[in-house]
Coordinates of C-alpha atoms in Angstrom, one line a residue:
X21 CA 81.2 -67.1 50.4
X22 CA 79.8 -63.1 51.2
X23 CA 77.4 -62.9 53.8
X24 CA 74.4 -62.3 51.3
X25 CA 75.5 -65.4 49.7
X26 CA 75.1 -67.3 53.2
X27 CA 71.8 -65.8 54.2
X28 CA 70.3 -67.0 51.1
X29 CA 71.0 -70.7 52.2
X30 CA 68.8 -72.1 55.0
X31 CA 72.0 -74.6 56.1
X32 CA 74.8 -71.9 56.3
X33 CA 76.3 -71.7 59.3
X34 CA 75.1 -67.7 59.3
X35 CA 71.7 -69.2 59.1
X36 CA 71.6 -71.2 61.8
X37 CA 73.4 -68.8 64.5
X38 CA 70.2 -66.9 64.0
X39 CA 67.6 -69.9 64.0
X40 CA 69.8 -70.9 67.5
X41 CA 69.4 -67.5 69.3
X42 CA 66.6 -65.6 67.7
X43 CA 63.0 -65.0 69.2
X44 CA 60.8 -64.8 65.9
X45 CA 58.1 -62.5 67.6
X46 CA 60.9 -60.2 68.6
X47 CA 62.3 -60.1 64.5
X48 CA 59.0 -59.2 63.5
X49 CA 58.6 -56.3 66.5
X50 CA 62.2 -55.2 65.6
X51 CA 61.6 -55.2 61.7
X52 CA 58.2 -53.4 62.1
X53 CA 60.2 -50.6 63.9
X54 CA 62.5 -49.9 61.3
X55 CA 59.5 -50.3 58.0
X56 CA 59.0 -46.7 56.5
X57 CA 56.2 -45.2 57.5
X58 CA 55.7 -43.3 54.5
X59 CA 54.4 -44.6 51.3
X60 CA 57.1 -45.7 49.0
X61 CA 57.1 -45.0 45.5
X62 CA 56.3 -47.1 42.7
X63 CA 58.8 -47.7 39.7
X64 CA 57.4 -45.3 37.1
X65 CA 57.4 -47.9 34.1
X66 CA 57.6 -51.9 33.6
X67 CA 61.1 -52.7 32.7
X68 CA 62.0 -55.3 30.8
X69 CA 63.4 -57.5 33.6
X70 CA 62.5 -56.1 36.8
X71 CA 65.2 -57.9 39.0
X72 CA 67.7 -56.6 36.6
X73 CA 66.6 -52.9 37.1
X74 CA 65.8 -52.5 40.2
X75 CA 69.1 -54.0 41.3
X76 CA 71.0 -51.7 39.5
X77 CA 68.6 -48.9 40.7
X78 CA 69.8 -50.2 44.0
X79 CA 73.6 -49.8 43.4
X80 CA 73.2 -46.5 41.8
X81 CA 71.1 -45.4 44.6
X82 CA 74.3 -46.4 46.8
X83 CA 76.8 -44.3 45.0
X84 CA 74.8 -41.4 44.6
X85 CA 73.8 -41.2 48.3
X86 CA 77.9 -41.6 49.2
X87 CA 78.5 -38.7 46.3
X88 CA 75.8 -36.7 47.5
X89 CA 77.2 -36.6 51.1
X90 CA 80.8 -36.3 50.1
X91 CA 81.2 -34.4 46.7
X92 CA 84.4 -33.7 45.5
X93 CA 85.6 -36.1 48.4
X94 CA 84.1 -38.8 46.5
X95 CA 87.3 -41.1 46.2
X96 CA 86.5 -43.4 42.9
X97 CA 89.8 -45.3 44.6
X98 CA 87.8 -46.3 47.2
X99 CA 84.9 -47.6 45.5
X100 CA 83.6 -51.2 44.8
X101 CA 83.9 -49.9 40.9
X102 CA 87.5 -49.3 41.1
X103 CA 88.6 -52.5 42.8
X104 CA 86.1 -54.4 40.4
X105 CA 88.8 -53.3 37.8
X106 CA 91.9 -54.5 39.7
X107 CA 90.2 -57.3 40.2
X108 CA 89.5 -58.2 36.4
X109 CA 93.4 -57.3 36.0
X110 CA 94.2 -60.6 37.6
X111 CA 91.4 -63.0 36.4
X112 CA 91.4 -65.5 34.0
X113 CA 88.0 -66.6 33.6
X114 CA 86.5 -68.7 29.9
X115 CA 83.1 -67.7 27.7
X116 CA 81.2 -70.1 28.8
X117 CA 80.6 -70.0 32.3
X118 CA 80.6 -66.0 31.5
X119 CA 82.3 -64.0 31.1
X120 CA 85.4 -62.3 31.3
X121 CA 86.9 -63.9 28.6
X122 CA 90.2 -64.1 29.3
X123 CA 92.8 -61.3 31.3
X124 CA 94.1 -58.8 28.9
X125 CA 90.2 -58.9 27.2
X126 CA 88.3 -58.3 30.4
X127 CA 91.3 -55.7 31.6
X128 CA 90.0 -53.5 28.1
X129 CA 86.1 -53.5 29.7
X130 CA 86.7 -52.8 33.1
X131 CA 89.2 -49.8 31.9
X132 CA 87.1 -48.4 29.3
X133 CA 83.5 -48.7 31.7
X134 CA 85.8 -46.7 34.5
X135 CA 87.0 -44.4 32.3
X136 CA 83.6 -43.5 30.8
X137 CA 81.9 -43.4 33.9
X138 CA 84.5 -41.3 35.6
X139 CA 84.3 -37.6 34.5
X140 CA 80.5 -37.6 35.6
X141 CA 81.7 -38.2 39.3
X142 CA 81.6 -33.7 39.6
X143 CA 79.4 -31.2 41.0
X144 CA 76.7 -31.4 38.6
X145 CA 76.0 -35.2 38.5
X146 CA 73.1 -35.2 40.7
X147 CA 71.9 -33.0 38.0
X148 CA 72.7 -33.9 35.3
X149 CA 70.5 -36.6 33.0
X150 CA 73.2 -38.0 30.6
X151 CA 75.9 -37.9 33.9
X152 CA 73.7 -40.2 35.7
X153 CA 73.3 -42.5 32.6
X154 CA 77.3 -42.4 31.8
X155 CA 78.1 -42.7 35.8
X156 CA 76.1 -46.2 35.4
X157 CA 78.9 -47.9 34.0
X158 CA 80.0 -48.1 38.2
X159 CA 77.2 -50.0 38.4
X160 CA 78.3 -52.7 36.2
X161 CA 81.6 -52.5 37.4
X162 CA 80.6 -53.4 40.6
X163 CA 78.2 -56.1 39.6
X164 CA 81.2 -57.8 38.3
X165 CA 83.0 -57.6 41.6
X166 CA 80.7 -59.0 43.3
X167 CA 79.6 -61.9 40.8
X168 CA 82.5 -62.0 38.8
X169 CA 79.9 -61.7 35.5
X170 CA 79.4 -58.9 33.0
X171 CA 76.1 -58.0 31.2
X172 CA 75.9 -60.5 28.8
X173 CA 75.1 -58.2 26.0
X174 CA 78.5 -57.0 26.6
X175 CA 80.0 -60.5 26.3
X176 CA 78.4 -62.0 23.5
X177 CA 79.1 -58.6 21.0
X178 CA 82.7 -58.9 22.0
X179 CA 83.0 -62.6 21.5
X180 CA 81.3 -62.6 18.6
X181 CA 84.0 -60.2 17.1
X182 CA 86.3 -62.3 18.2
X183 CA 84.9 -65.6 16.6
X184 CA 84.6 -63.3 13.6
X185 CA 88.0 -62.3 13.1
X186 CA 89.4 -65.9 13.8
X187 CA 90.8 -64.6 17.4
X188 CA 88.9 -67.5 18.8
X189 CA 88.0 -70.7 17.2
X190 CA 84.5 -72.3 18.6
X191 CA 84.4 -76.4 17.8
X192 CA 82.3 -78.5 19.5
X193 CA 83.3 -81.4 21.6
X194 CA 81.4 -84.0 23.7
X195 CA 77.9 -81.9 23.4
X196 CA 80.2 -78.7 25.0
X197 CA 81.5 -75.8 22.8
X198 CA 85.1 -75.3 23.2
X199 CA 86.8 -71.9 22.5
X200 CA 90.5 -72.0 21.9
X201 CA 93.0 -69.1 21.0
X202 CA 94.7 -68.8 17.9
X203 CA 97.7 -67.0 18.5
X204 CA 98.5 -66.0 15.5
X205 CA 96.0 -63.6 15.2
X206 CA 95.7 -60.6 17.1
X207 CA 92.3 -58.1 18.3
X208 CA 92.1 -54.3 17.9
X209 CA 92.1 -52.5 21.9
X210 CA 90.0 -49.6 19.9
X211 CA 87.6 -52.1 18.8
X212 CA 87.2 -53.7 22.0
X213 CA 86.5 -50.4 23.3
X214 CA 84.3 -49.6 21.0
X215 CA 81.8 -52.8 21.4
X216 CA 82.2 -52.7 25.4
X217 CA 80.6 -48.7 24.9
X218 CA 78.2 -50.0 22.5
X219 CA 77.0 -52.7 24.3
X220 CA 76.5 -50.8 27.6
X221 CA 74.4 -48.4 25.4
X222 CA 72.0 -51.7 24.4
X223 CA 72.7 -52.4 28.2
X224 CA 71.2 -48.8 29.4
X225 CA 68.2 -49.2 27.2
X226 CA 67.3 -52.7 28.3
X227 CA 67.5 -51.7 31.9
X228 CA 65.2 -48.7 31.2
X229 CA 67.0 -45.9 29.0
X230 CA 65.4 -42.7 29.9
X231 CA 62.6 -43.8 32.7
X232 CA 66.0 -45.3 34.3
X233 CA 67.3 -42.3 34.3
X234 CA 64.4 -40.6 35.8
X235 CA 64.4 -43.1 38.4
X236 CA 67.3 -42.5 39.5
X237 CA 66.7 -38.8 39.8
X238 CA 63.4 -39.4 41.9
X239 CA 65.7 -41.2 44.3
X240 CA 68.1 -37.9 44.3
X241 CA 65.0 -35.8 44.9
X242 CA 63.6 -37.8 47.5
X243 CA 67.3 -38.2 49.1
X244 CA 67.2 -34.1 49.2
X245 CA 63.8 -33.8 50.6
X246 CA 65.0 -36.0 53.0
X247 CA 67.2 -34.2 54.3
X248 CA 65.3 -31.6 55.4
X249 CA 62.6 -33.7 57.4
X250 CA 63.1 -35.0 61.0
X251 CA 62.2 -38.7 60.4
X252 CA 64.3 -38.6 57.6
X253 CA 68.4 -38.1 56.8
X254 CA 67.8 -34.7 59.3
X255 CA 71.0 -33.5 60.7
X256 CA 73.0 -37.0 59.7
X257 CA 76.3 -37.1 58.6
X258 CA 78.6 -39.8 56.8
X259 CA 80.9 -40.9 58.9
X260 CA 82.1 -44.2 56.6
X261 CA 81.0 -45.1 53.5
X262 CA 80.7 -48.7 51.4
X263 CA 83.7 -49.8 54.3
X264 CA 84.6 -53.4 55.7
X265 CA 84.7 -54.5 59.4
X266 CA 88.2 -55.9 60.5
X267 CA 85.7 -59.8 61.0
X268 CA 84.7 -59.2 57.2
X269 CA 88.4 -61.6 56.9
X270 CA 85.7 -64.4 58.0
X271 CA 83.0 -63.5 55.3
X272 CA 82.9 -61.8 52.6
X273 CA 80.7 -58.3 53.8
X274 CA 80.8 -54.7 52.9
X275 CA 78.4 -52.3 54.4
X276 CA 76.8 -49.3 52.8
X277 CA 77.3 -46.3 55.4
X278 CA 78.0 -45.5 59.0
X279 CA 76.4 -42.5 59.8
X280 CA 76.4 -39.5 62.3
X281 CA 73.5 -38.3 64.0
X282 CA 73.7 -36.2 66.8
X283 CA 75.6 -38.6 69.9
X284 CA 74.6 -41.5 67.7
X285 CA 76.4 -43.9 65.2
X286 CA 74.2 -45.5 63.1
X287 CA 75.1 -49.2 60.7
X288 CA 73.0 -47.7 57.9
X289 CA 71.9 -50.3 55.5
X290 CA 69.9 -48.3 51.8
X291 CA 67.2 -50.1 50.9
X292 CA 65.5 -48.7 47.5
X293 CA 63.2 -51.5 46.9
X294 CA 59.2 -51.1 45.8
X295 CA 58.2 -53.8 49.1
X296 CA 58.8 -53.7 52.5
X297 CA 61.7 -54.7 54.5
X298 CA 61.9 -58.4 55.1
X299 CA 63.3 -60.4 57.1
X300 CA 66.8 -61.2 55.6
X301 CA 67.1 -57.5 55.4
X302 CA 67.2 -57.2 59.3
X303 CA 69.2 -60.4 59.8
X304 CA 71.8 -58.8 57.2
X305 CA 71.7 -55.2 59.2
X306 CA 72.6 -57.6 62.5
X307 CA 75.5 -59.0 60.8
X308 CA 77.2 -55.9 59.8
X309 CA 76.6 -54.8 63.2
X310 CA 78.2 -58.1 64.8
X311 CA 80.9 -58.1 62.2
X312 CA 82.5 -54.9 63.8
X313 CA 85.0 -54.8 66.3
X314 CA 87.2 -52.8 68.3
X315 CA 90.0 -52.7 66.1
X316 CA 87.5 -50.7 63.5
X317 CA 86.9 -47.2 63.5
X318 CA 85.2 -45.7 65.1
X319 CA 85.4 -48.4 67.9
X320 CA 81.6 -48.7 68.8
X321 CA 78.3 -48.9 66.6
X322 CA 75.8 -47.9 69.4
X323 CA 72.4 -47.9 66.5
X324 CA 71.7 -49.6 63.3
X325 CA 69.0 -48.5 60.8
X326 CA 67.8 -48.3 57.4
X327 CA 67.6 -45.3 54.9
X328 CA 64.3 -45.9 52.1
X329 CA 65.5 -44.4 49.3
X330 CA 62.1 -44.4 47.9
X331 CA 60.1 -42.5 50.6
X332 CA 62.9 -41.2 52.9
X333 CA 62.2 -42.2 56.1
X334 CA 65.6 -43.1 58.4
X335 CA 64.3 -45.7 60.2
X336 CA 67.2 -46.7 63.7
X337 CA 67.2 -47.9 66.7
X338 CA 70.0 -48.7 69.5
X339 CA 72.0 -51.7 68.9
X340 CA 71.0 -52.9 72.6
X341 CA 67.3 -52.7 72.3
X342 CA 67.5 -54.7 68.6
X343 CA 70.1 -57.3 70.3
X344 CA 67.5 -57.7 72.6
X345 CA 64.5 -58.0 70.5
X346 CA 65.5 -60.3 68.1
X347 CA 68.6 -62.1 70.1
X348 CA 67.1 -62.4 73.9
X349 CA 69.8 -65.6 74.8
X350 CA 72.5 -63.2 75.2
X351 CA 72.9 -60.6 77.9
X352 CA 74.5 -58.1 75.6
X353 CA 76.4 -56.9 72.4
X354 CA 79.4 -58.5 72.9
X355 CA 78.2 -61.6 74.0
X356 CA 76.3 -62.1 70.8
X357 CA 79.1 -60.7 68.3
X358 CA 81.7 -63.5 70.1
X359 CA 79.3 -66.3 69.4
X360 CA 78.3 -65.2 66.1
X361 CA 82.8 -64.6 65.0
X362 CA 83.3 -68.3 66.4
X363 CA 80.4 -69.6 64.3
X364 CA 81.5 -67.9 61.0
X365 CA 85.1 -68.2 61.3
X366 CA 85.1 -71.8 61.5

């Protein structure tokens, strides 16, 4: 179960470290600290599902900022994207609980969404409309690593052709529809191809089209700006990006960016949201922070923080002074990331 997963349910185990040790007026001192201080923009238009869209804003957001500070040492090898695909290479999974269909199917989606997405990862992206808009399909490729489900547009074109060429037959049984193969009949790759790139054109538009687009590029804009101011990105530098701790064995957890700032080294969580922070978003900043180890590089994570990618602001403070705040029955760091290893890796 990943740790986002766990700090959704009030009876994890994750939870209840935190409702052991925590000191609630302390969370809300320490989350007040790291809340932008400058306004954060609005969405520019209504989408048609708002969770949808500003989720995938969110991702995008996540692999822009990594592209912007790297450039042309932006690995796609090392991205969520990537290992979405290798992981859709060795999944069987059935229509109906959506939505991979079946190995050599899904294997078709995840190559064809990589390899349209890919040529856009250059020096122009960031400005570039149609780049952004192409560059998406990483989006949806890591969606699917993460809950193993594809747009259902995608899925219900492609099964549809399927049903329609007799690939599949659909018969009911017991109030449940049942999809079986019939072997003797075999798809067209260049048709599957085709609908997947179709699809995540219907996909683009329902998530925004255009304003989408321009979304993202107000997020780029405001990520440049940023740069230049000293409450925002300033002088910082990536040091990782989208990594896991050694301790993520115990949970499943990747972390946005560890950044550089002067003597500091800063867990940087991106938040591109419309609201301010709350308080899962602090408890999940902790987590990453108590999730690393030694045996990770570089050793120590002296400040954790979070970057709004809709105003700005870099928001940080040391690890100490936030262990303290919000987790005042341990004397220190350590004390609190061995008690918090024992209780998840039980």
């Amino acid at each position: 179960m990943s740790l986002t997963s766990r700090l959704n349910k009030k009876d994890s185990v994750l939870r209840k470290f935190f409702s052991d040790n925590q000191n609630k007026n302390g969370m809300l001192e320490c989350l007040s600290f790291l809340q932008s201080t400058t306004p954060l923009t609005q969405m520019a238009f209504k989408p048609e599902k708002l969770i949808t869209t500003a989720t995938y804003l969110g991702v995008m957001a996540d692999y822009l900022f990594r592209f912007y500070y790297l450039g042309n040492d932006f690995e796609i090898e090392k991205t969520i994207a990537y290992n979405g695909v290798n992981k859709c290479n060795n999944m069987v999974l059935v229509y109906p609980g959506n939505k991979c269909i079946i190995k050599p199917v899904g294997s078709i989606i995840s190559a064809k969404l990589l390899q349209a997405g890919t040529p856009f990862f250059n020096r122009t992206l960031l400005d570039d409309g149609h780049g952004l808009y192409r560059a998406t399909t990483f989006a949806v490729l890591d969606a699917f690593f993460r809950s193993e489900r594809w747009p259902s547009i995608i899925i219900e074109n492609i099964c549809e052709y399927l049903l329609s060429i007799g690939w599949w037959n659909k018969f009911e049984f017991e109030g449940e529809y049942i999809y079986e193969e019939n072997g003797s009949v075999e798809f067209s790759r260049n048709e599957i191809e085709r609908i997947t790139m179709q699809s995540f054109d219907e996909f683009y538009s329902a998530l925004g089209g255009d304003d989408f687009t321009s979304e993202l590029i107000n997020i780029i804009n405001i990520m440049k700006e940023s740069k230049k101011m000293d409450n925002g990105l300033g002088e910082a530098q990536i040091k990782i990006s989208n990594g896991t701790t050694y301790n993520s064995r115990f949970i499943g957890a990747d972390f946005d960016v560890v950044m550089i700032k002067g003597s500091d080294t800063i867990m940087t969580d991106m938040k591109t949201s419309t609201k301010p922070l709350i308080k899962k978003d602090l408890l999940q900043l902790i987590s990453y922070c108590l999730l690393w180890s030694e045996k990770d590089e570089p050793p120590h994570i002296t400040h954790a923080g979070i970057y709004h990618g809709r105003s700005g602001d870099y928001k940080y403070l040391p690890l100490s002074d936030i262990i303290r705040m919000t987790l005042p029955t341990f004397e220190n760091i350590e004390d609190a990331r061995s008690e918090f290893i024992n209780r998840i890796a039980q």
